[in-house]
């Protein structure tokens, strides 16, 4: 399904296709603005207008597909077979692909050099989904406690974490013994789990021992050729949202009505501006042509213009995912996820054809990130989205992958501003100086923060150090 969606959204840039490309982008942007603004008053008129815009998007995409050789080439490129997958795996590597079906979860385990995967039946789907839900509730408990009952919260977390580990990891342990790198393809609720945060003993976690775990979107990611780690870097942070916040952002990101979103003011993120400045400085230190967009310069339009063509794109701002009630007229969750840029709190006054400070995942999917080896989304819940069995997490992570980004680093839950800055500095120093994979660099940054908290006598609850994950090869 990912390949079909990618083929549908990938936009070629050939000169002779400039007209159809512009029509597709304009149609998608018009649809995205309609979703963000919602019905002003008459629901029936809005539904008719929405249907008209959706039809326009479909028509322009079909026209472009019929004329684009690059589109056809991409279809061929993405259909890598099982033999190429096997040939791409190196000694010491293994693949674990989870699949959720009506009866339960299954894990397919393929070790390098083997001809066929092992098939391991796991628990019933409802049982594992509930294990994941309990695990995430313990993350939320520590978030809401704000430092209170830290020891009790970590004990409760370890209880739920051990139950989840026994359900999804322990049954595979024997087959994975001796593996140095394990590729993980999640499905269903497992796509919202950071496996590194699962307990491995009475006081330790998987991040501290065992193989390198690399989360990937699909098995085909393993066969992707590596790109040179050089070029230009763009860092965005601290956008001037231009309004005093009236309510906290987290309350509107999940399950929020469109009315709540229209009234929402995004809270200022002063630390994220410094984060963008520091990332640009580190990039320049390692030979990247680096630029940062902060404050009033961090606009939706500037991002659309500057991000394509960059090797590394770092975005430190609010992410959001709206509830399904917001878009009853469409099946696309890409219209319910996005990023906030400068002017986002004045989006209601934006002219109909102008930028409104809200970049939806649907719009992201229209951009060209083929040059991007790494995209980092350090805002809260940027890894969230609608989970659909067999189709991945339909939100920002899917959109950037569709647009061509090789690897994404994003958050699974709200992360502290200052701790994120420290984590990011460690991540980039590891990724650029030691030239390790994004997954290895995420692990190193998480280990460092965990060690620092343990040495300082602070809680080692994963809420504080495991909110960011890497997805991609």
Tab-separated table of C-alpha atoms in Angstrom:
chain	number	residue	atom	x	y	z
A	1	UNK	CA	0.000	0.000	0.000
A	2	UNK	CA	2.880	2.379	0.746
A	3	UNK	CA	4.251	1.935	-2.751
A	4	UNK	CA	0.879	2.674	-4.347
A	5	UNK	CA	0.464	5.796	-2.235
A	6	UNK	CA	3.997	6.921	-2.997
A	7	UNK	CA	3.410	6.473	-6.706
A	8	UNK	CA	0.236	8.528	-6.418
A	9	UNK	CA	1.861	11.415	-4.539
A	10	UNK	CA	5.341	11.597	-6.037
A	11	UNK	CA	5.494	14.651	-8.277
A	12	UNK	CA	8.017	14.802	-11.140
A	13	UNK	CA	9.671	18.094	-12.017
A	14	UNK	CA	10.246	17.788	-15.787
A	15	UNK	CA	9.813	21.110	-17.579
A	16	UNK	CA	7.132	19.782	-19.915
A	17	UNK	CA	5.074	18.761	-16.874
A	18	UNK	CA	5.241	22.139	-15.145
A	19	UNK	CA	1.570	22.842	-15.877
A	20	UNK	CA	0.152	19.537	-14.564
A	21	UNK	CA	2.517	19.646	-11.556
A	22	UNK	CA	1.320	23.154	-10.663
A	23	UNK	CA	-2.290	22.038	-11.010
A	24	UNK	CA	-1.760	19.075	-8.659
A	25	UNK	CA	-0.044	21.233	-6.045
A	26	UNK	CA	-2.719	23.926	-6.255
A	27	UNK	CA	-5.505	21.359	-5.941
A	28	UNK	CA	-3.908	19.708	-2.898
A	29	UNK	CA	-3.228	23.032	-1.206
A	30	UNK	CA	-6.818	24.124	-1.772
A	31	UNK	CA	-8.113	20.902	-0.246
A	32	UNK	CA	-5.723	21.220	2.705
A	33	UNK	CA	-6.847	24.797	3.437
A	34	UNK	CA	-10.504	23.722	3.322
A	35	UNK	CA	-9.832	20.975	5.879
A	36	UNK	CA	-7.923	23.267	8.234
A	37	UNK	CA	-10.575	25.992	8.154
A	38	UNK	CA	-13.588	23.688	8.228
A	39	UNK	CA	-17.174	24.796	7.626
A	40	UNK	CA	-17.769	28.457	8.400
A	41	UNK	CA	-21.500	27.947	8.906
A	42	UNK	CA	-23.369	25.803	6.376
A	43	UNK	CA	-22.353	22.142	6.696
A	44	UNK	CA	-24.102	21.132	3.450
A	45	UNK	CA	-22.316	23.786	1.386
A	46	UNK	CA	-19.013	22.793	2.965
A	47	UNK	CA	-19.560	19.115	2.128
A	48	UNK	CA	-20.329	20.002	-1.502
A	49	UNK	CA	-17.268	22.248	-1.729
A	50	UNK	CA	-15.096	19.563	-0.141
A	51	UNK	CA	-16.312	16.954	-2.636
A	52	UNK	CA	-15.568	19.354	-5.479
A	53	UNK	CA	-12.006	19.944	-4.223
A	54	UNK	CA	-11.401	16.218	-3.700
A	55	UNK	CA	-12.579	15.488	-7.237
A	56	UNK	CA	-10.227	18.166	-8.528
A	57	UNK	CA	-7.277	16.558	-6.715
A	58	UNK	CA	-8.125	13.151	-8.156
A	59	UNK	CA	-8.469	14.525	-11.690
A	60	UNK	CA	-5.172	16.432	-11.654
A	61	UNK	CA	-3.293	13.446	-10.207
A	62	UNK	CA	-4.658	11.102	-12.881
A	63	UNK	CA	-3.694	13.542	-15.613
A	64	UNK	CA	-0.149	13.856	-14.276
A	65	UNK	CA	0.202	10.084	-13.874
A	66	UNK	CA	-0.778	9.524	-17.507
A	67	UNK	CA	1.987	11.852	-18.749
A	68	UNK	CA	4.856	11.212	-16.320
A	69	UNK	CA	7.666	8.838	-17.260
A	70	UNK	CA	9.264	9.408	-13.854
A	71	UNK	CA	6.036	8.239	-12.245
A	72	UNK	CA	6.199	5.002	-14.211
A	73	UNK	CA	9.916	4.629	-13.431
A	74	UNK	CA	9.185	4.995	-9.728
A	75	UNK	CA	6.641	2.187	-9.937
A	76	UNK	CA	9.341	-0.112	-11.290
A	77	UNK	CA	11.902	1.091	-8.764
A	78	UNK	CA	9.719	0.462	-5.722
A	79	UNK	CA	8.743	-3.078	-6.704
A	80	UNK	CA	11.778	-4.802	-5.336
A	81	UNK	CA	11.423	-8.534	-5.027
A	82	UNK	CA	12.200	-10.896	-2.223
A	83	UNK	CA	15.452	-12.035	-3.840
A	84	UNK	CA	16.828	-8.503	-3.876
A	85	UNK	CA	15.851	-8.137	-0.232
A	86	UNK	CA	17.743	-11.293	0.713
A	87	UNK	CA	20.786	-10.225	-1.294
A	88	UNK	CA	20.878	-6.861	0.509
A	89	UNK	CA	21.143	-8.355	3.985
A	90	UNK	CA	24.640	-8.634	5.449
A	91	UNK	CA	26.073	-11.209	7.840
A	92	UNK	CA	24.783	-10.574	11.356
A	93	UNK	CA	21.585	-8.867	10.170
A	94	UNK	CA	18.011	-10.051	10.647
A	95	UNK	CA	14.584	-8.799	9.647
A	96	UNK	CA	11.498	-8.944	11.872
A	97	UNK	CA	8.265	-8.024	10.102
A	98	UNK	CA	5.140	-7.956	12.247
A	99	UNK	CA	1.707	-8.447	10.685
A	100	UNK	CA	-1.654	-7.936	12.355
A	101	UNK	CA	-4.669	-9.910	11.177
A	102	UNK	CA	-8.116	-10.511	12.615
A	103	UNK	CA	-6.965	-13.510	14.621
A	104	UNK	CA	-3.756	-12.100	16.054
A	105	UNK	CA	-0.229	-10.887	15.381
A	106	UNK	CA	2.392	-12.851	13.454
A	107	UNK	CA	6.143	-12.179	13.240
A	108	UNK	CA	8.167	-13.111	10.153
A	109	UNK	CA	11.856	-13.511	10.983
A	110	UNK	CA	14.459	-13.667	8.207
A	111	UNK	CA	18.146	-13.995	9.050
A	112	UNK	CA	20.910	-13.148	6.602
A	113	UNK	CA	21.763	-16.121	4.411
A	114	UNK	CA	18.483	-17.937	4.964
A	115	UNK	CA	16.210	-18.722	2.043
A	116	UNK	CA	12.834	-18.463	3.769
A	117	UNK	CA	11.570	-16.569	6.837
A	118	UNK	CA	10.477	-18.208	10.071
A	119	UNK	CA	6.839	-17.564	10.990
A	120	UNK	CA	6.057	-17.043	14.691
A	121	UNK	CA	2.437	-16.809	15.845
A	122	UNK	CA	2.037	-14.314	18.665
A	123	UNK	CA	-0.927	-13.484	20.913
A	124	UNK	CA	-4.394	-12.431	19.837
A	125	UNK	CA	-4.636	-9.011	18.205
A	126	UNK	CA	-6.874	-7.575	20.908
A	127	UNK	CA	-4.525	-8.754	23.675
A	128	UNK	CA	-1.413	-7.198	22.135
A	129	UNK	CA	-3.256	-3.992	21.263
A	130	UNK	CA	-4.340	-3.734	24.896
A	131	UNK	CA	-0.743	-4.401	26.040
A	132	UNK	CA	0.386	-1.483	23.863
A	133	UNK	CA	-2.416	0.717	25.194
A	134	UNK	CA	-1.425	-0.041	28.813
A	135	UNK	CA	2.222	0.655	27.968
A	136	UNK	CA	1.315	4.042	26.462
A	137	UNK	CA	-0.911	4.899	29.425
A	138	UNK	CA	2.110	4.494	31.701
A	139	UNK	CA	3.998	6.970	29.492
A	140	UNK	CA	1.097	9.405	29.870
A	141	UNK	CA	0.972	8.815	33.641
A	142	UNK	CA	4.589	9.967	34.026
A	143	UNK	CA	3.949	12.941	31.742
A	144	UNK	CA	0.937	14.081	33.757
A	145	UNK	CA	2.624	13.484	37.142
A	146	UNK	CA	5.120	16.322	36.525
A	147	UNK	CA	7.744	14.788	38.801
A	148	UNK	CA	5.431	13.387	41.461
A	149	UNK	CA	5.443	9.676	42.455
A	150	UNK	CA	8.394	9.056	40.116
A	151	UNK	CA	9.498	5.780	41.704
A	152	UNK	CA	5.985	4.309	41.736
A	153	UNK	CA	5.408	5.403	38.155
A	154	UNK	CA	8.557	3.666	36.956
A	155	UNK	CA	7.607	0.447	38.760
A	156	UNK	CA	4.187	0.549	37.103
A	157	UNK	CA	5.809	1.257	33.748
A	158	UNK	CA	8.182	-1.679	34.082
A	159	UNK	CA	5.257	-3.998	34.836
A	160	UNK	CA	3.403	-2.997	31.664
A	161	UNK	CA	6.632	-2.886	29.643
A	162	UNK	CA	7.635	-6.410	30.677
A	163	UNK	CA	4.186	-7.722	29.707
A	164	UNK	CA	4.518	-6.114	26.280
A	165	UNK	CA	8.054	-7.429	25.821
A	166	UNK	CA	6.962	-10.975	26.677
A	167	UNK	CA	4.195	-10.735	24.091
A	168	UNK	CA	6.110	-9.260	21.116
A	169	UNK	CA	9.846	-9.755	21.694
A	170	UNK	CA	10.625	-12.758	23.862
A	171	UNK	CA	9.057	-15.314	21.458
A	172	UNK	CA	11.629	-14.225	18.830
A	173	UNK	CA	14.677	-14.021	21.085
A	174	UNK	CA	16.027	-17.472	20.256
A	175	UNK	CA	15.960	-16.838	16.507
A	176	UNK	CA	17.607	-13.418	16.929
A	177	UNK	CA	20.441	-14.576	19.178
A	178	UNK	CA	23.774	-13.422	17.761
A	179	UNK	CA	22.258	-10.813	15.420
A	180	UNK	CA	24.074	-7.470	15.485
A	181	UNK	CA	21.492	-5.457	13.537
A	182	UNK	CA	17.763	-6.145	13.495
A	183	UNK	CA	15.384	-4.394	11.100
A	184	UNK	CA	11.873	-3.973	12.528
A	185	UNK	CA	8.735	-3.488	10.445
A	186	UNK	CA	5.779	-2.764	12.688
A	187	UNK	CA	2.100	-3.204	12.007
A	188	UNK	CA	-1.020	-2.140	13.835
A	189	UNK	CA	-0.416	-0.712	17.305
A	190	UNK	CA	3.225	-1.884	17.285
A	191	UNK	CA	4.105	1.050	15.034
A	192	UNK	CA	3.667	3.313	18.071
A	193	UNK	CA	6.125	1.377	20.246
A	194	UNK	CA	9.747	2.314	20.884
A	195	UNK	CA	11.266	-1.150	21.327
A	196	UNK	CA	14.408	0.357	22.885
A	197	UNK	CA	12.284	1.483	25.825
A	198	UNK	CA	11.159	-2.040	26.760
A	199	UNK	CA	12.636	-3.368	30.033
A	200	UNK	CA	15.429	-5.927	29.739
A	201	UNK	CA	15.927	-6.634	33.446
A	202	UNK	CA	15.035	-5.392	36.918
A	203	UNK	CA	16.508	-1.927	36.289
A	204	UNK	CA	17.681	-1.895	32.660
A	205	UNK	CA	16.233	-1.391	29.186
A	206	UNK	CA	16.817	-2.839	25.711
A	207	UNK	CA	18.550	0.394	24.686
A	208	UNK	CA	21.420	-0.526	27.017
A	209	UNK	CA	22.200	-3.965	25.617
A	210	UNK	CA	21.688	-6.224	22.674
A	211	UNK	CA	21.705	-5.520	18.933
A	212	UNK	CA	21.074	-2.302	17.049
A	213	UNK	CA	17.355	-2.020	16.283
A	214	UNK	CA	16.387	-0.204	13.087
A	215	UNK	CA	12.713	0.581	12.548
A	216	UNK	CA	11.829	0.712	8.858
A	217	UNK	CA	8.615	1.447	6.970
A	218	UNK	CA	8.713	-1.683	4.841
A	219	UNK	CA	11.036	-4.569	4.031
A	220	UNK	CA	12.080	-2.824	0.827
A	221	UNK	CA	13.893	-0.126	2.807
A	222	UNK	CA	16.729	-2.614	3.375
A	223	UNK	CA	17.483	-2.708	-0.341
A	224	UNK	CA	17.619	1.094	-0.702
A	225	UNK	CA	21.090	2.227	-1.861
A	226	UNK	CA	22.898	4.517	0.570
A	227	UNK	CA	23.381	8.140	-0.422
A	228	UNK	CA	26.481	10.214	0.296
A	229	UNK	CA	26.165	12.054	3.620
A	230	UNK	CA	26.900	15.557	2.379
A	231	UNK	CA	25.210	18.598	0.911
A	232	UNK	CA	23.050	21.258	2.518
A	233	UNK	CA	21.184	21.423	5.819
A	234	UNK	CA	18.067	23.394	6.735
A	235	UNK	CA	17.017	23.860	10.371
A	236	UNK	CA	13.671	25.435	11.299
A	237	UNK	CA	12.662	26.370	14.832
A	238	UNK	CA	10.916	28.856	17.075
A	239	UNK	CA	8.302	30.013	14.531
A	240	UNK	CA	6.506	33.254	15.421
A	241	UNK	CA	2.982	31.915	15.808
A	242	UNK	CA	1.924	35.506	16.542
A	243	UNK	CA	-0.647	35.014	19.243
A	244	UNK	CA	-0.850	34.459	22.975
A	245	UNK	CA	-1.813	30.810	23.589
A	246	UNK	CA	-5.352	30.321	24.899
A	247	UNK	CA	-5.085	26.613	25.632
A	248	UNK	CA	-2.412	23.926	25.685
A	249	UNK	CA	-1.536	22.379	22.317
A	250	UNK	CA	-1.591	18.716	23.480
A	251	UNK	CA	-5.328	18.828	24.191
A	252	UNK	CA	-6.126	19.422	20.518
A	253	UNK	CA	-3.740	17.086	18.770
A	254	UNK	CA	-5.704	13.887	19.213
A	255	UNK	CA	-9.425	13.466	18.932
A	256	UNK	CA	-9.984	17.229	18.709
A	257	UNK	CA	-12.979	18.605	16.896
A	258	UNK	CA	-12.314	20.953	13.996
A	259	UNK	CA	-13.935	23.731	16.008
A	260	UNK	CA	-11.335	23.224	18.736
A	261	UNK	CA	-8.551	23.331	16.159
A	262	UNK	CA	-9.847	26.556	14.606
A	263	UNK	CA	-9.793	28.227	18.030
A	264	UNK	CA	-6.396	26.837	19.007
A	265	UNK	CA	-3.381	29.074	19.493
A	266	UNK	CA	-0.039	27.293	19.258
A	267	UNK	CA	2.182	27.958	22.271
A	268	UNK	CA	5.508	29.684	21.710
A	269	UNK	CA	8.606	27.448	21.558
A	270	UNK	CA	11.563	29.675	22.466
A	271	UNK	CA	13.864	26.712	23.062
A	272	UNK	CA	13.239	25.357	19.583
A	273	UNK	CA	14.725	28.482	18.002
A	274	UNK	CA	17.972	27.869	19.861
A	275	UNK	CA	17.748	24.209	18.893
A	276	UNK	CA	17.596	25.162	15.194
A	277	UNK	CA	20.551	27.529	15.607
A	278	UNK	CA	22.600	24.796	17.313
A	279	UNK	CA	21.747	22.179	14.667
A	280	UNK	CA	22.819	24.579	11.911
A	281	UNK	CA	26.073	25.262	13.773
A	282	UNK	CA	26.828	21.542	14.133
A	283	UNK	CA	26.035	20.966	10.455
A	284	UNK	CA	28.382	23.746	9.394
A	285	UNK	CA	31.082	22.292	11.645
A	286	UNK	CA	30.939	19.064	9.644
A	287	UNK	CA	30.976	20.648	6.210
A	288	UNK	CA	27.278	21.132	5.485
A	289	UNK	CA	26.064	24.346	3.892
A	290	UNK	CA	23.682	25.211	6.717
A	291	UNK	CA	20.802	27.643	7.062
A	292	UNK	CA	18.302	28.200	9.855
A	293	UNK	CA	14.822	29.733	9.714
A	294	UNK	CA	13.614	31.165	13.023
A	295	UNK	CA	10.940	33.510	14.276
A	296	UNK	CA	9.101	35.393	11.555
A	297	UNK	CA	11.335	33.807	8.901
A	298	UNK	CA	10.097	30.317	9.754
A	299	UNK	CA	7.109	30.467	7.417
A	300	UNK	CA	5.282	27.752	5.569
A	301	UNK	CA	6.277	29.305	2.255
A	302	UNK	CA	9.968	29.546	3.201
A	303	UNK	CA	9.971	25.889	4.215
A	304	UNK	CA	8.330	24.830	0.946
A	305	UNK	CA	10.911	26.802	-1.017
A	306	UNK	CA	14.034	25.919	0.960
A	307	UNK	CA	13.557	22.332	2.159
A	308	UNK	CA	13.538	20.530	-1.227
A	309	UNK	CA	17.062	19.613	-2.296
A	310	UNK	CA	18.511	19.573	1.222
A	311	UNK	CA	20.326	16.490	2.517
A	312	UNK	CA	19.245	17.112	6.114
A	313	UNK	CA	16.042	18.883	7.151
A	314	UNK	CA	15.423	19.634	10.831
A	315	UNK	CA	12.043	21.008	11.965
A	316	UNK	CA	11.443	22.006	15.587
A	317	UNK	CA	7.820	23.101	15.863
A	318	UNK	CA	4.406	21.862	16.906
A	319	UNK	CA	3.025	18.848	15.093
A	320	UNK	CA	-0.624	17.909	15.251
A	321	UNK	CA	-2.977	15.076	14.367
A	322	UNK	CA	-6.705	15.805	14.313
A	323	UNK	CA	-9.392	13.287	15.192
A	324	UNK	CA	-11.345	11.515	12.463
A	325	UNK	CA	-14.428	13.602	13.257
A	326	UNK	CA	-12.744	16.567	11.598
A	327	UNK	CA	-12.859	15.142	8.074
A	328	UNK	CA	-15.886	12.949	7.615
A	329	UNK	CA	-15.906	13.581	3.870
A	330	UNK	CA	-12.515	12.038	3.155
A	331	UNK	CA	-10.601	8.840	3.856
A	332	UNK	CA	-7.192	10.541	3.856
A	333	UNK	CA	-5.585	10.976	7.304
A	334	UNK	CA	-2.866	13.009	5.555
A	335	UNK	CA	-5.289	15.928	5.735
A	336	UNK	CA	-5.543	15.653	9.524
A	337	UNK	CA	-1.829	15.832	10.371
A	338	UNK	CA	0.604	18.675	9.911
A	339	UNK	CA	3.132	21.185	11.194
A	340	UNK	CA	2.661	24.750	12.463
A	341	UNK	CA	4.809	27.574	11.078
A	342	UNK	CA	4.992	31.337	11.553
A	343	UNK	CA	1.562	32.933	11.381
A	344	UNK	CA	-0.270	29.733	12.298
A	345	UNK	CA	-2.278	31.544	14.973
A	346	UNK	CA	-3.554	33.979	12.346
A	347	UNK	CA	-4.565	31.336	9.854
A	348	UNK	CA	-8.226	32.383	9.933
A	349	UNK	CA	-7.322	35.759	8.411
A	350	UNK	CA	-5.127	34.341	5.629
A	351	UNK	CA	-6.363	35.004	2.118
A	352	UNK	CA	-7.865	31.984	0.404
A	353	UNK	CA	-4.974	31.514	-2.029
A	354	UNK	CA	-2.219	32.380	0.441
A	355	UNK	CA	-0.165	30.498	3.005
A	356	UNK	CA	-1.907	30.010	6.331
A	357	UNK	CA	1.020	28.821	8.472
A	358	UNK	CA	-0.302	25.249	8.544
A	359	UNK	CA	1.498	22.654	6.418
A	360	UNK	CA	-0.611	19.491	6.228
A	361	UNK	CA	0.828	16.057	5.588
A	362	UNK	CA	-1.030	16.066	2.267
A	363	UNK	CA	0.982	19.133	1.232
A	364	UNK	CA	4.220	17.582	2.506
A	365	UNK	CA	3.607	14.589	0.240
A	366	UNK	CA	3.632	16.957	-2.765
A	367	UNK	CA	7.110	18.328	-1.988
A	368	UNK	CA	10.371	16.897	-3.309
A	369	UNK	CA	12.482	15.325	-0.563
A	370	UNK	CA	14.321	12.898	-2.833
A	371	UNK	CA	17.632	14.478	-1.767
A	372	UNK	CA	16.857	14.165	1.939
A	373	UNK	CA	18.930	11.514	3.657
A	374	UNK	CA	17.492	12.600	6.995
A	375	UNK	CA	14.424	14.540	8.141
A	376	UNK	CA	14.153	15.288	11.865
A	377	UNK	CA	10.792	16.347	13.326
A	378	UNK	CA	11.486	17.208	16.940
A	379	UNK	CA	8.066	18.624	17.795
A	380	UNK	CA	5.600	16.816	20.045
A	381	UNK	CA	3.839	13.746	18.636
A	382	UNK	CA	5.228	14.170	15.109
A	383	UNK	CA	5.265	10.367	14.788
A	384	UNK	CA	1.551	10.134	15.526
A	385	UNK	CA	-1.150	9.473	12.981
A	386	UNK	CA	-3.934	7.083	12.116
A	387	UNK	CA	-2.759	3.492	12.447
A	388	UNK	CA	-4.108	1.214	9.729
A	389	UNK	CA	-3.207	-2.454	9.615
A	390	UNK	CA	-0.906	-3.197	6.692
A	391	UNK	CA	-0.634	0.469	5.707
A	392	UNK	CA	1.517	2.075	8.372
A	393	UNK	CA	0.967	5.218	10.420
A	394	UNK	CA	-0.884	7.614	8.150
A	395	UNK	CA	0.369	11.046	9.133
A	396	UNK	CA	3.566	13.069	8.872
A	397	UNK	CA	5.828	10.012	8.889
A	398	UNK	CA	4.015	8.581	5.848
A	399	UNK	CA	3.936	11.951	4.085
A	400	UNK	CA	7.689	12.562	4.300
A	401	UNK	CA	8.378	9.018	3.140
A	402	UNK	CA	6.063	9.513	0.174
A	403	UNK	CA	7.903	12.742	-0.643
A	404	UNK	CA	11.179	10.794	-0.835
A	405	UNK	CA	12.854	11.270	2.573
A	406	UNK	CA	15.110	8.308	3.370
A	407	UNK	CA	15.042	8.346	7.187
A	408	UNK	CA	12.885	10.194	9.698
A	409	UNK	CA	13.537	10.979	13.340
A	410	UNK	CA	10.323	11.929	15.158
A	411	UNK	CA	8.574	11.843	18.515
A	412	UNK	CA	6.025	9.362	19.844
A	413	UNK	CA	4.954	11.564	22.757
A	414	UNK	CA	5.480	15.136	24.017
A	415	UNK	CA	9.125	15.780	24.853
A	416	UNK	CA	10.699	18.363	27.159
A	417	UNK	CA	12.118	21.379	25.308
A	418	UNK	CA	15.454	21.515	27.122
A	419	UNK	CA	16.028	17.757	27.204
A	420	UNK	CA	15.279	17.622	23.496
A	421	UNK	CA	18.001	20.210	22.796
A	422	UNK	CA	20.563	18.110	24.678
A	423	UNK	CA	19.372	14.930	22.986
A	424	UNK	CA	19.577	16.529	19.536
A	425	UNK	CA	23.083	17.865	20.090
A	426	UNK	CA	24.268	14.377	21.032
A	427	UNK	CA	22.394	12.810	18.110
A	428	UNK	CA	23.947	15.094	15.481
A	429	UNK	CA	27.443	14.853	16.916
A	430	UNK	CA	27.158	11.060	16.664
A	431	UNK	CA	25.458	11.008	13.269
A	432	UNK	CA	27.851	13.455	11.594
A	433	UNK	CA	31.146	12.932	13.453
A	434	UNK	CA	31.085	9.155	13.827
A	435	UNK	CA	29.010	8.646	10.653
A	436	UNK	CA	26.772	6.080	12.331
A	437	UNK	CA	23.267	5.271	11.121
A	438	UNK	CA	20.356	7.353	12.322
A	439	UNK	CA	19.178	4.374	14.393
A	440	UNK	CA	22.585	3.997	16.057
A	441	UNK	CA	22.740	7.754	16.666
A	442	UNK	CA	19.265	7.723	18.248
A	443	UNK	CA	20.362	4.881	20.482
A	444	UNK	CA	23.538	6.734	21.489
A	445	UNK	CA	21.643	9.943	22.308
A	446	UNK	CA	19.053	8.023	24.338
A	447	UNK	CA	21.741	6.067	26.191
A	448	UNK	CA	23.567	9.299	27.058
A	449	UNK	CA	20.448	10.968	28.439
A	450	UNK	CA	19.534	7.820	30.374
A	451	UNK	CA	23.023	7.597	31.911
A	452	UNK	CA	22.959	11.273	32.873
A	453	UNK	CA	19.606	10.939	34.596
A	454	UNK	CA	20.674	7.777	36.427
A	455	UNK	CA	23.926	9.418	37.601
A	456	UNK	CA	21.983	12.436	38.852
A	457	UNK	CA	19.565	10.254	40.826
A	458	UNK	CA	16.650	11.240	38.560
A	459	UNK	CA	13.895	8.997	37.274
A	460	UNK	CA	14.951	6.691	34.443
A	461	UNK	CA	11.379	6.318	33.216
A	462	UNK	CA	11.494	6.101	29.387
A	463	UNK	CA	9.140	9.076	29.100
A	464	UNK	CA	12.182	11.266	29.716
A	465	UNK	CA	14.635	9.751	27.232
A	466	UNK	CA	12.838	7.488	24.720
A	467	UNK	CA	10.324	9.792	23.058
A	468	UNK	CA	12.276	10.094	19.798
A	469	UNK	CA	12.678	7.268	17.295
A	470	UNK	CA	14.226	6.782	13.860
A	471	UNK	CA	12.291	5.136	11.035
A	472	UNK	CA	14.089	4.258	7.794
A	473	UNK	CA	17.377	2.800	6.612
